[in-house]
mmCIF file of C-alpha atoms in Angstrom:
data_model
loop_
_atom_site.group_PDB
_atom_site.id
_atom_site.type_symbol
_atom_site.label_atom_id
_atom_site.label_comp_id
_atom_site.label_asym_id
_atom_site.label_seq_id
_atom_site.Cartn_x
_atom_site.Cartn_y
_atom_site.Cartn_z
ATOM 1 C CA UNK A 24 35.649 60.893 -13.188
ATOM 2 C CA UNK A 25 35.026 57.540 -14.711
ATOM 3 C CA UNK A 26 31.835 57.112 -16.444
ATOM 4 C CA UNK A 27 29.321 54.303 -14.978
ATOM 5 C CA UNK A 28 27.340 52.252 -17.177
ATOM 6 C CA UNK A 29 24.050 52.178 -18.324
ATOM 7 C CA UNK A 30 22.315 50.206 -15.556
ATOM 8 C CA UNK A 31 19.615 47.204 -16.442
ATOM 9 C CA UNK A 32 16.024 46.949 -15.402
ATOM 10 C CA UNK A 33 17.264 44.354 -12.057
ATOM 11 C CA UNK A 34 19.883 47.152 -11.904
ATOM 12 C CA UNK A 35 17.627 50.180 -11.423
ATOM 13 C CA UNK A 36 15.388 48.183 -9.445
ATOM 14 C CA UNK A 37 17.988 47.440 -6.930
ATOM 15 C CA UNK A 38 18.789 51.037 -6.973
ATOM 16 C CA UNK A 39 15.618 52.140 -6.506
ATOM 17 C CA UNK A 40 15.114 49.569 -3.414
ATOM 18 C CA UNK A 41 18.431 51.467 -1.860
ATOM 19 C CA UNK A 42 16.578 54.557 -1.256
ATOM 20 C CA UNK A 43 16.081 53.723 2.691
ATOM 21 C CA UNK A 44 14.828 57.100 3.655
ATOM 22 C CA UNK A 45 16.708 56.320 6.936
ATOM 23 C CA UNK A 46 19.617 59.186 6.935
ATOM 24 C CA UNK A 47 21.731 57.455 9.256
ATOM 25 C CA UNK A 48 21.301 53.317 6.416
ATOM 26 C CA UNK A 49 21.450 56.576 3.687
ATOM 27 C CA UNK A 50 24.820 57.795 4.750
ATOM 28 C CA UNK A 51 26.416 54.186 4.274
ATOM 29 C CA UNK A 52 24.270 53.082 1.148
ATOM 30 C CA UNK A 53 24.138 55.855 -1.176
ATOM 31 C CA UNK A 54 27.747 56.014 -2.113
ATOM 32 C CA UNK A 55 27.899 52.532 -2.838
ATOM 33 C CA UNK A 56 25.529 52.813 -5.077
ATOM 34 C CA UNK A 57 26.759 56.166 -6.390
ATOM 35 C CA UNK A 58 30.120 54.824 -7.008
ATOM 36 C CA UNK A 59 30.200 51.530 -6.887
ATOM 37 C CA UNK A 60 27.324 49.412 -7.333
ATOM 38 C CA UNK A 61 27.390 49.088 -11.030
ATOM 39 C CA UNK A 62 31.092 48.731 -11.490
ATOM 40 C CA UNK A 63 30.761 45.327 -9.191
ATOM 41 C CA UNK A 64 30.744 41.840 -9.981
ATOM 42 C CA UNK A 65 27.958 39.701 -10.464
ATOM 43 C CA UNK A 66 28.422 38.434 -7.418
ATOM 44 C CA UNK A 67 29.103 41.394 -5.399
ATOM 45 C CA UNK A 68 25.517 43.166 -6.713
ATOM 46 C CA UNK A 69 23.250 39.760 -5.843
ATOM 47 C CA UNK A 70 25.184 40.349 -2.188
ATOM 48 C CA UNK A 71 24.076 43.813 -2.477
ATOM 49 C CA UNK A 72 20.688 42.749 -3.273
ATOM 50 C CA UNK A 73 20.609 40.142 -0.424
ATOM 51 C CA UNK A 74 21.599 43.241 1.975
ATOM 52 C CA UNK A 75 18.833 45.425 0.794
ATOM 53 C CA UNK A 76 16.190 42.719 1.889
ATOM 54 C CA UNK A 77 16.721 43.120 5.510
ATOM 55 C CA UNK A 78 14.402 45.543 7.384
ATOM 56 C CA UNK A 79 15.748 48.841 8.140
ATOM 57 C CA UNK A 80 16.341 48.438 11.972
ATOM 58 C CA UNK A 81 18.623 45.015 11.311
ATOM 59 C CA UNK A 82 20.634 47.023 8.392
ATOM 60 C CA UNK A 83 21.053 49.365 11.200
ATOM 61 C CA UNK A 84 22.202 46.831 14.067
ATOM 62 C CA UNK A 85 24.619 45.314 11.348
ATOM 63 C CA UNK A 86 25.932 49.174 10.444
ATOM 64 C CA UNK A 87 26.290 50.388 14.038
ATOM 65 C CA UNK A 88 27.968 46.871 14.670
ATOM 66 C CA UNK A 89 25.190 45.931 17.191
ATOM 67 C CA UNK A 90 24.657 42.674 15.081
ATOM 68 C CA UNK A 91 26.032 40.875 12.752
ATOM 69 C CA UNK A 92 23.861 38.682 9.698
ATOM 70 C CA UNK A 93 24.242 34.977 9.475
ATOM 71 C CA UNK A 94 24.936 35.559 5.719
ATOM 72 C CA UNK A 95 29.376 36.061 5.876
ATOM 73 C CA UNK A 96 29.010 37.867 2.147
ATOM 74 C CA UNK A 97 26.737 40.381 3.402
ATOM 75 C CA UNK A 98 28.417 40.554 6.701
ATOM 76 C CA UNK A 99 31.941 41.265 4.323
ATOM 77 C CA UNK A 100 29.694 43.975 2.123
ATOM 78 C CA UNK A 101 28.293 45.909 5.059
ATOM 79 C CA UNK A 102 32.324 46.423 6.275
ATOM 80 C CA UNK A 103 32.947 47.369 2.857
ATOM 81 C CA UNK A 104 30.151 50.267 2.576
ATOM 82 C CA UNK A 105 31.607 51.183 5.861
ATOM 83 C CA UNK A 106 35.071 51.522 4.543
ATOM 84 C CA UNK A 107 34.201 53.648 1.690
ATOM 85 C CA UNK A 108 32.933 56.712 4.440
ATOM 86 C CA UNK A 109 37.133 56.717 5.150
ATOM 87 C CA UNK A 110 38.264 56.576 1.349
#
């Protein structure tokens, strides 16, 4: 198991804004952030970031594919965090 750094003050914050308290948005979000989150790029954790300031019921809609956001990088994250339930 690969050891994941020690995260930043943004880092934790982000983290901490990941806790949805919605199990079904908790069963997509957690391992990302688990395993993931702060291992990615730059770029990937702002898109992250972006994701986690949508309201619970839209992160939902995008999750359950009943919607989709304007925003193509968060639209391409969501899919990911979806993936990672099949690794």
């Amino acid at each position: 198991m690969s050891t994941q750094p020690e995260p930043t003050n943004e880092q934790r914050r982000v983290i901490y804004q990941a806790r949805r308290g919605l199990k079904e948005l908790d069963f997509y979000i957690d391992p990302y952030v688990k395993q993931h989150y702060l291992t990615a790029d730059t770029d990937e954790q702002a898109t992250f970031a972006k994701l986690l300031t949508y309201e619970d019921p839209d992160l939902l809609n995008f999750f359950m594919n009943q919607d989709t956001p304007e925003d193509t990088k968060v639209a391409e994250l969501i899919v990911k965090l979806k993936s990672l339930q099949y690794d």
